[in-house]
Coordinates of C-alpha atoms in Angstrom, one line a residue:
Chain R
M1 CA 165.2 191.9 30.6
P2 CA 166.7 195.4 30.1
A3 CA 167.7 196.5 26.6
T4 CA 171.4 195.9 25.7
P5 CA 173.2 199.1 26.3
A6 CA 175.3 200.3 23.3
R7 CA 178.4 200.4 25.6
T8 CA 178.7 196.6 25.6
I9 CA 180.6 196.9 22.3
K10 CA 183.8 198.7 23.1
T11 CA 186.9 199.7 21.3
A12 CA 190.2 197.9 22.0
T13 CA 193.3 199.8 23.2
D14 CA 196.6 198.1 22.3
G15 CA 194.7 195.0 21.3
K16 CA 192.8 194.6 24.6
I17 CA 189.6 195.6 26.2
V18 CA 189.7 196.0 29.9
I19 CA 186.5 195.0 31.7
G20 CA 186.2 196.9 35.0
V21 CA 184.3 195.9 38.1
G22 CA 180.5 195.9 37.3
D23 CA 181.2 196.0 33.6
L24 CA 180.8 193.9 30.5
A25 CA 181.9 193.9 26.9
V26 CA 181.2 191.8 23.8
S27 CA 183.4 191.6 20.6
N28 CA 183.8 190.0 17.2
E29 CA 187.2 191.5 16.6
P30 CA 189.7 188.6 16.3
S31 CA 192.8 190.6 17.0
T32 CA 191.4 191.6 20.5
H33 CA 191.5 190.0 23.8
L34 CA 189.1 190.8 26.7
I35 CA 190.6 191.0 30.2
T36 CA 189.6 191.7 33.7
Y37 CA 191.9 192.1 36.7
A38 CA 191.9 191.3 40.4
L39 CA 188.8 189.2 40.6
G40 CA 188.2 188.7 44.3
S41 CA 184.7 187.7 45.5
C42 CA 183.4 189.1 42.2
I43 CA 183.0 186.7 39.3
G44 CA 184.2 187.0 35.8
V45 CA 182.2 185.2 33.1
T46 CA 183.4 184.6 29.6
I47 CA 181.3 183.3 26.7
Y48 CA 182.5 182.5 23.2
D49 CA 181.0 181.1 20.0
P50 CA 183.9 179.3 18.1
V51 CA 182.0 179.3 14.8
A52 CA 180.9 183.0 14.7
K53 CA 184.1 184.0 16.7
V54 CA 182.0 186.2 18.9
G55 CA 182.5 186.5 22.6
G56 CA 182.0 188.5 25.7
M57 CA 183.1 189.0 29.3
L58 CA 181.2 190.1 32.4
H59 CA 182.7 191.1 35.8
F60 CA 179.8 191.2 38.3
M61 CA 180.1 192.2 41.9
L62 CA 177.0 191.0 43.7
P63 CA 174.3 188.3 43.2
S64 CA 171.1 190.2 43.0
S65 CA 169.9 193.6 41.7
K66 CA 167.4 193.6 44.6
T67 CA 170.3 195.1 46.6
N68 CA 169.9 198.4 44.7
E69 CA 167.3 198.5 41.9
E70 CA 168.2 202.0 40.9
K71 CA 171.9 201.1 40.6
A72 CA 171.0 198.1 38.5
K73 CA 169.2 200.3 36.0
N74 CA 172.3 202.4 35.5
Q75 CA 174.9 199.6 35.8
P76 CA 173.2 196.2 35.2
A77 CA 176.6 194.5 34.9
M78 CA 177.1 195.0 38.7
F79 CA 174.7 192.2 39.5
A80 CA 174.6 188.6 38.3
N81 CA 170.9 188.5 37.6
T82 CA 170.9 191.6 35.4
G83 CA 174.5 191.3 33.9
V84 CA 174.4 187.7 32.7
P85 CA 171.3 188.1 30.4
L86 CA 172.9 191.3 29.0
L87 CA 176.2 189.4 28.3
F88 CA 174.4 186.7 26.4
K89 CA 172.1 189.1 24.5
G90 CA 175.1 191.2 23.5
T91 CA 176.8 188.2 21.8
Y92 CA 173.5 187.1 20.2
D93 CA 173.3 190.5 18.6
L94 CA 176.7 189.9 17.0
G95 CA 175.6 186.5 15.6
A96 CA 176.5 184.0 18.4
K97 CA 174.2 181.0 18.9
K98 CA 173.4 179.7 22.4
E99 CA 174.0 176.1 21.6
R100 CA 177.6 176.8 20.4
L101 CA 178.6 179.0 23.4
V102 CA 181.6 178.0 25.5
V103 CA 181.0 179.4 29.0
C104 CA 183.8 179.8 31.7
A105 CA 183.8 181.5 35.1
A106 CA 186.5 182.6 37.6
G107 CA 186.5 184.4 40.9
G108 CA 184.0 184.1 43.8
A109 CA 186.8 184.0 46.5
E110 CA 186.1 184.5 50.2
V111 CA 187.8 186.3 53.0
L112 CA 189.1 184.0 55.7
A113 CA 187.0 183.4 58.8
D114 CA 183.8 184.7 57.5
D115 CA 181.4 183.1 60.1
G116 CA 179.0 182.1 57.3
H117 CA 176.9 185.3 57.6
F118 CA 178.1 187.2 54.6
K119 CA 179.7 184.8 52.1
V120 CA 179.7 187.2 49.3
G121 CA 181.9 185.1 47.0
S122 CA 179.9 181.9 47.7
R123 CA 176.6 183.6 47.1
N124 CA 177.9 184.9 43.8
R125 CA 178.9 181.4 42.8
T126 CA 175.5 180.0 43.9
I127 CA 173.4 182.5 41.9
L128 CA 175.5 181.9 38.8
R129 CA 175.0 178.2 39.0
K130 CA 171.2 178.7 39.5
L131 CA 171.0 181.1 36.5
F132 CA 172.9 178.7 34.2
W133 CA 170.9 175.7 35.5
K134 CA 167.6 177.4 34.8
N135 CA 168.7 178.3 31.3
D136 CA 170.3 175.0 30.5
I137 CA 173.8 176.3 30.2
L138 CA 176.8 174.3 31.0
V139 CA 180.0 175.8 32.4
I140 CA 182.9 174.3 30.6
G141 CA 185.8 175.8 32.5
E142 CA 185.8 177.1 36.1
D143 CA 188.3 178.3 38.6
T144 CA 186.4 179.7 41.6
G145 CA 186.6 179.9 45.4
G146 CA 189.6 180.0 47.8
S147 CA 190.9 183.4 48.9
I148 CA 193.0 184.3 45.9
S149 CA 192.9 187.1 43.4
R150 CA 192.6 186.1 39.7
T151 CA 193.0 187.7 36.3
L152 CA 190.7 186.4 33.6
K153 CA 191.5 186.7 29.9
L154 CA 189.5 185.7 26.7
C155 CA 191.4 185.6 23.4
M156 CA 189.0 186.5 20.6
A157 CA 191.0 184.9 17.8
D158 CA 190.4 181.3 19.1
G159 CA 188.3 181.6 22.3
T160 CA 191.2 180.6 24.6
V161 CA 190.2 181.4 28.2
S162 CA 193.0 181.7 30.8
V163 CA 193.2 182.5 34.5
S164 CA 196.3 184.0 36.1
T165 CA 197.1 183.9 39.8
K166 CA 200.3 185.1 41.4
G167 CA 202.0 185.0 38.0
K168 CA 200.9 181.5 37.1
E169 CA 198.5 181.0 34.2
Q170 CA 196.2 178.1 33.6
V171 CA 194.0 177.6 30.5
L172 CA 190.3 176.9 31.3
W173 CA 189.4 176.4 27.6
P174 CA 190.2 174.6 25.4
T175 CA 190.7 171.8 28.0
Chain L
M1 CA 213.4 187.8 59.7
A2 CA 212.8 190.7 62.1
D3 CA 213.6 193.3 59.6
V4 CA 211.5 196.0 61.3
S5 CA 214.3 198.5 62.0
K6 CA 215.4 198.4 58.3
I7 CA 211.8 198.9 57.1
L8 CA 211.2 201.8 59.5
K9 CA 214.5 203.3 58.5
G10 CA 213.3 203.2 54.9
I11 CA 210.2 205.2 56.0
N12 CA 212.4 208.2 56.3
K13 CA 212.7 208.2 52.5
L14 CA 209.0 208.6 52.0
P15 CA 207.6 211.8 50.7
A16 CA 206.2 213.9 53.6
L17 CA 202.5 214.2 54.1
P18 CA 201.5 217.5 52.4
A19 CA 201.4 220.3 54.9
S20 CA 197.9 221.2 53.9
A21 CA 196.7 217.6 54.5
G22 CA 198.4 217.7 57.9
R23 CA 196.6 220.9 58.8
I24 CA 193.2 219.4 57.7
I25 CA 193.8 216.3 59.7
T26 CA 194.5 218.4 62.8
M27 CA 191.2 220.3 62.2
M28 CA 189.4 217.0 62.0
S29 CA 191.0 215.7 65.1
D30 CA 190.4 218.9 67.1
K31 CA 186.8 219.2 65.7
H32 CA 187.6 222.8 64.8
V33 CA 186.8 223.7 61.2
D34 CA 188.3 226.9 59.9
L35 CA 186.5 227.4 56.6
G36 CA 188.7 230.5 55.8
E37 CA 191.9 228.5 56.1
I38 CA 190.5 225.7 54.0
A39 CA 189.5 228.3 51.3
D40 CA 193.1 229.6 51.3
I41 CA 194.4 226.1 50.8
V42 CA 192.0 225.5 47.9
R43 CA 192.7 228.8 46.1
L44 CA 196.4 228.1 46.0
D45 CA 196.0 224.8 44.3
E46 CA 194.6 224.5 40.8
A47 CA 193.7 220.8 40.9
L48 CA 191.9 221.3 44.2
S49 CA 190.0 224.3 42.9
I50 CA 188.8 222.2 39.9
A51 CA 187.7 219.4 42.3
V52 CA 185.7 221.9 44.4
L53 CA 184.1 223.4 41.4
H54 CA 183.1 219.9 40.2
Y55 CA 181.5 219.0 43.5
G56 CA 179.9 222.4 44.1
N57 CA 178.2 222.2 40.7
S58 CA 177.3 218.5 40.8
V59 CA 173.6 217.6 40.9
H60 CA 174.1 216.5 44.5
Y61 CA 174.9 220.0 45.7
G62 CA 173.9 222.6 43.1
R63 CA 170.7 223.6 41.3
P64 CA 170.6 222.6 37.7
G65 CA 171.0 225.4 35.2
R66 CA 173.2 227.6 37.3
E67 CA 177.0 227.5 37.6
F68 CA 178.6 228.4 40.9
D69 CA 182.0 230.0 41.1
L70 CA 184.7 228.9 43.5
R71 CA 183.7 231.2 46.4
E72 CA 180.0 230.1 46.2
C73 CA 181.1 226.4 46.0
L74 CA 183.2 226.7 49.1
V75 CA 180.2 228.1 51.0
R76 CA 177.7 225.7 49.6
L77 CA 179.8 222.6 50.3
G78 CA 180.7 223.6 53.9
G79 CA 183.6 222.8 56.1
D80 CA 183.2 219.1 56.5
M81 CA 182.8 218.4 52.8
M82 CA 185.7 220.7 52.0
M83 CA 188.0 218.9 54.4
K84 CA 187.2 215.6 52.7
I85 CA 187.8 217.1 49.2
V86 CA 191.2 218.4 50.3
L87 CA 192.2 215.1 51.8
Q88 CA 191.0 213.1 48.8
Q89 CA 193.2 215.3 46.6
Q90 CA 196.3 215.5 48.8
V91 CA 196.4 211.9 50.0
G92 CA 195.5 210.9 46.4
T93 CA 198.7 212.5 45.1
L94 CA 200.6 210.5 47.7
M95 CA 198.9 207.1 47.0
E96 CA 198.1 207.2 43.4
R97 CA 201.3 205.4 42.3
G98 CA 201.6 203.2 45.3
G99 CA 200.9 199.5 45.9
E100 CA 203.7 197.8 44.0
A101 CA 204.7 195.9 47.2
F102 CA 201.3 194.2 47.1
G103 CA 201.1 193.6 43.4
L104 CA 198.4 196.3 43.0
R105 CA 197.8 197.9 39.6
R106 CA 198.4 201.6 39.3
G107 CA 195.7 203.6 41.0
A108 CA 194.3 200.6 43.0
L109 CA 195.9 201.6 46.3
W110 CA 194.3 205.0 46.1
R111 CA 191.0 203.6 45.0
G112 CA 191.1 201.3 48.0
A113 CA 191.9 204.3 50.3
L114 CA 188.8 206.2 48.9
G115 CA 186.6 203.2 49.3
G116 CA 187.8 202.6 52.8
A117 CA 187.1 206.3 53.6
F118 CA 183.5 206.2 52.3
A119 CA 182.7 202.9 53.9
A120 CA 184.1 204.0 57.3
D121 CA 182.2 207.3 57.0
H122 CA 178.9 205.5 56.4
L123 CA 179.5 203.0 59.1
G124 CA 180.5 205.8 61.5
K125 CA 177.2 207.6 60.8
R126 CA 175.2 204.5 61.5
H127 CA 177.1 203.8 64.8
S128 CA 176.0 206.1 67.6
G129 CA 178.8 208.0 69.3
S130 CA 181.2 207.6 66.4
D131 CA 182.9 210.6 64.7
S132 CA 182.3 209.9 61.0
E133 CA 184.9 212.5 59.9
L134 CA 187.5 210.6 62.0
C135 CA 186.3 207.3 60.6
F136 CA 186.6 208.8 57.0
L137 CA 190.2 209.8 57.7
C138 CA 191.3 206.5 59.3
G139 CA 189.6 204.5 56.5
M140 CA 191.5 206.5 54.0
L141 CA 194.9 206.2 55.7
R142 CA 194.7 202.6 56.9
D143 CA 197.0 201.2 54.2
I144 CA 199.7 203.9 54.2
G145 CA 202.1 201.2 55.4
K146 CA 202.1 199.8 51.9
L147 CA 203.7 203.0 50.7
A148 CA 206.6 202.5 53.0
L149 CA 207.0 198.9 51.9
D150 CA 206.9 200.0 48.3
M151 CA 209.8 202.3 48.8
H152 CA 211.8 199.8 50.8
Y153 CA 211.1 196.5 49.0
G154 CA 209.0 197.2 45.8
A155 CA 207.6 194.1 44.2
E156 CA 210.0 191.9 46.0
Y157 CA 207.9 192.2 49.2
V158 CA 204.9 190.2 48.1
D159 CA 207.1 187.5 46.6
R160 CA 209.0 187.0 49.9
V161 CA 205.7 187.0 51.9
A162 CA 204.2 184.5 49.4
K163 CA 206.9 182.0 50.4
H164 CA 205.6 182.0 54.0
L165 CA 201.9 182.0 53.1
E166 CA 199.7 178.9 53.8
P167 CA 196.1 178.7 52.7
S168 CA 194.7 179.0 56.2
M169 CA 197.0 181.9 57.1
T170 CA 196.2 185.6 56.9
F171 CA 198.5 187.7 54.7
T172 CA 199.5 189.8 57.8
E173 CA 200.5 186.6 59.6
A174 CA 202.7 185.7 56.6
E175 CA 204.1 189.2 56.6
R176 CA 205.1 188.8 60.2
S177 CA 206.6 185.4 59.5
A178 CA 208.6 186.8 56.6
F179 CA 209.6 190.2 58.0
G180 CA 208.7 190.3 61.7
T181 CA 206.2 193.0 61.1
D182 CA 203.3 193.8 58.8
H183 CA 201.9 196.7 56.7
A184 CA 199.5 197.7 59.5
E185 CA 202.2 198.1 62.0
V186 CA 204.5 199.9 59.6
G187 CA 201.6 202.2 58.7
A188 CA 201.0 203.0 62.3
E189 CA 204.6 203.9 62.8
L190 CA 204.5 206.1 59.7
A191 CA 201.4 207.9 61.0
L192 CA 203.3 208.6 64.3
R193 CA 206.2 210.0 62.3
W194 CA 203.8 212.2 60.5
Q195 CA 202.8 213.4 64.0
L196 CA 199.2 212.2 63.6
P197 CA 197.3 211.6 66.8
S198 CA 198.0 208.2 68.4
R199 CA 194.3 207.1 68.0
I200 CA 194.7 207.4 64.3
A201 CA 197.9 205.5 64.4
D202 CA 196.2 202.7 66.4
A203 CA 193.2 202.6 64.0
I204 CA 195.8 201.9 61.2
R205 CA 197.7 199.4 63.4
F206 CA 194.5 197.4 64.2
H207 CA 192.7 197.6 60.9
H208 CA 193.1 193.9 60.3
D209 CA 192.8 192.8 63.9
P210 CA 190.8 195.1 66.1
P211 CA 190.8 194.2 69.8
A212 CA 187.6 192.6 71.0
H213 CA 187.8 193.5 74.7
E214 CA 188.2 196.5 76.9
P215 CA 190.3 198.5 77.6
E216 CA 191.8 198.2 74.0
H217 CA 188.4 197.8 72.3
D218 CA 187.5 201.0 70.3
A219 CA 184.5 201.2 67.9
L220 CA 186.6 203.3 65.6
F221 CA 189.0 200.3 65.1
D222 CA 186.0 198.0 64.4
I223 CA 184.6 200.4 61.8
V224 CA 188.0 200.8 60.0
H225 CA 188.3 197.0 59.9
A226 CA 184.8 196.5 58.5
A227 CA 185.5 199.2 55.9
D228 CA 188.6 197.3 54.8
I229 CA 186.6 194.1 54.4
L230 CA 183.9 195.9 52.5
C231 CA 186.5 197.2 50.1
L232 CA 187.8 193.7 49.5
W233 CA 184.3 192.5 48.7
A234 CA 183.8 195.4 46.4
G235 CA 186.9 194.4 44.5
L236 CA 188.7 197.6 45.4
A237 CA 192.5 197.3 45.9
I238 CA 192.8 193.6 45.5
G239 CA 196.5 192.7 44.9
Q240 CA 198.4 189.5 45.1
D241 CA 197.4 189.3 48.8
G242 CA 193.9 188.5 47.4
L243 CA 191.3 188.1 50.1
Q244 CA 193.6 186.4 52.5
Y245 CA 192.4 188.4 55.5
K246 CA 190.0 187.5 58.3
L247 CA 186.7 189.1 59.2
V248 CA 187.1 189.5 63.0
P249 CA 184.1 187.8 64.6
H250 CA 183.1 190.4 67.1
V251 CA 182.9 193.2 64.6
R252 CA 179.7 192.2 62.8
K253 CA 177.8 192.2 66.1
S254 CA 179.4 195.3 67.5
L255 CA 178.4 197.2 64.3
G256 CA 175.0 195.4 63.8
L257 CA 176.0 194.8 60.2
S258 CA 173.6 192.6 58.2
R259 CA 174.3 190.9 54.9
R260 CA 172.0 193.3 53.2
D261 CA 173.7 196.3 54.8
A262 CA 177.0 194.9 53.5
E263 CA 175.8 194.4 50.0
V264 CA 174.2 197.9 49.8
E265 CA 177.5 199.4 51.0
I266 CA 179.4 197.3 48.4
A267 CA 177.2 198.6 45.6
M268 CA 177.5 202.2 46.8
L269 CA 181.3 202.1 47.1
W270 CA 182.2 202.0 43.4
S271 CA 179.8 204.9 42.6
K272 CA 181.4 207.1 45.3
V273 CA 184.9 206.2 44.1
Q274 CA 184.1 206.9 40.5
E275 CA 182.6 210.2 41.4
V276 CA 185.9 211.3 43.1
E277 CA 188.0 210.0 40.3
E278 CA 185.9 212.0 37.8
S279 CA 186.4 215.1 39.9
M280 CA 190.1 214.5 39.9
D281 CA 190.2 213.7 36.2
M282 CA 191.3 210.1 36.9
T283 CA 189.9 207.4 34.6
T284 CA 188.6 204.4 36.5
N285 CA 188.1 201.8 33.8
E286 CA 191.6 202.4 32.3
R287 CA 193.1 201.0 35.4
A288 CA 190.1 199.0 36.5
A289 CA 190.6 196.9 39.6

């Protein structure tokens, strides 16, 4: 597993930390929220420890770093298999405990009429499930698939996770 | 319904394509590169000069430890690269604030244009007989119709289309159902009004639905379509239209595009876009996707 880059802890601007594509951030600042916009076939993952009030968000683009090993070294959050371990480690470094973590995911959409050859969104969803299953992690809230764009938000004060699509917001956690 | 004439009338309100960009597009179309003329365009524009210096001194083009001046950078980068830099800057000025009609965040339309340009350029280089510079240009301009719709409808456009959108329907089908036209057709008309060659206008027109059969089939249209889909997968320029577009079946075979090829392209696109944004002093993460 690669070392946690210092850049996983970021400074909020106007109370929010924007997670770009192929990016991640962790925080223990209760006045902040983490947000990522326009999730398409990419997947946004949030984790939050309600006791330590530590959380993080990842926006990964592709399932496996085998696509571009060099790129994965410089930008591990671009890939599920390198980004997810970094996200978890980043929150552990701030005091989170695995057994208390609330995990949510959104995104993984598909273009229409993909003949089954590419399935970028579906492959992203599959590898995420495999990663979590191997590590005995349960996804509590999920809004994935379809062909829609989503915005994912994690409120650091209480761990509320919400997804917005076309102006409508739904809460993934608490359920 | 059938509001085409109103939309096209609204196109007249658009800012004109910068003259220097028009000149560069003509050079690309005619395959006649005049480095002296490109240098004159660059010298008169401070932002362009800065971009050229950035590229000329980047590790990709320069030797570490030595800084090249503007004249040296122009020579080192060469005509083809210079044309691309001028286009990036000039078209960027036009598109940077666009995309409201599709619910895009500021900068996303431009980022999608850049991604489309790079993806089409790469696909063009892989496909024998294709002109990668022309692919670059058409990939960049494919969504200019969204600019016209911004000016005519603003955010109201996507809301009205959404009322016609069904889950199995493409967004362009819903646009046609709501307005009698779509952003690809509007973009093609805008390109013709900018007096761009008809093949470029057709590449814009067909970027969501390239014809599969002769005589309408053109590999350029397939490439621009594939570039558009790659941008969606890369999360570039996703608005409220989401991924509600189809991947046209014949394109994968005609371009010989494998899953691995696609994923390598997707991983590359963001790096290329970030490099340009840095050269133009635009911050990617602030307006991230």
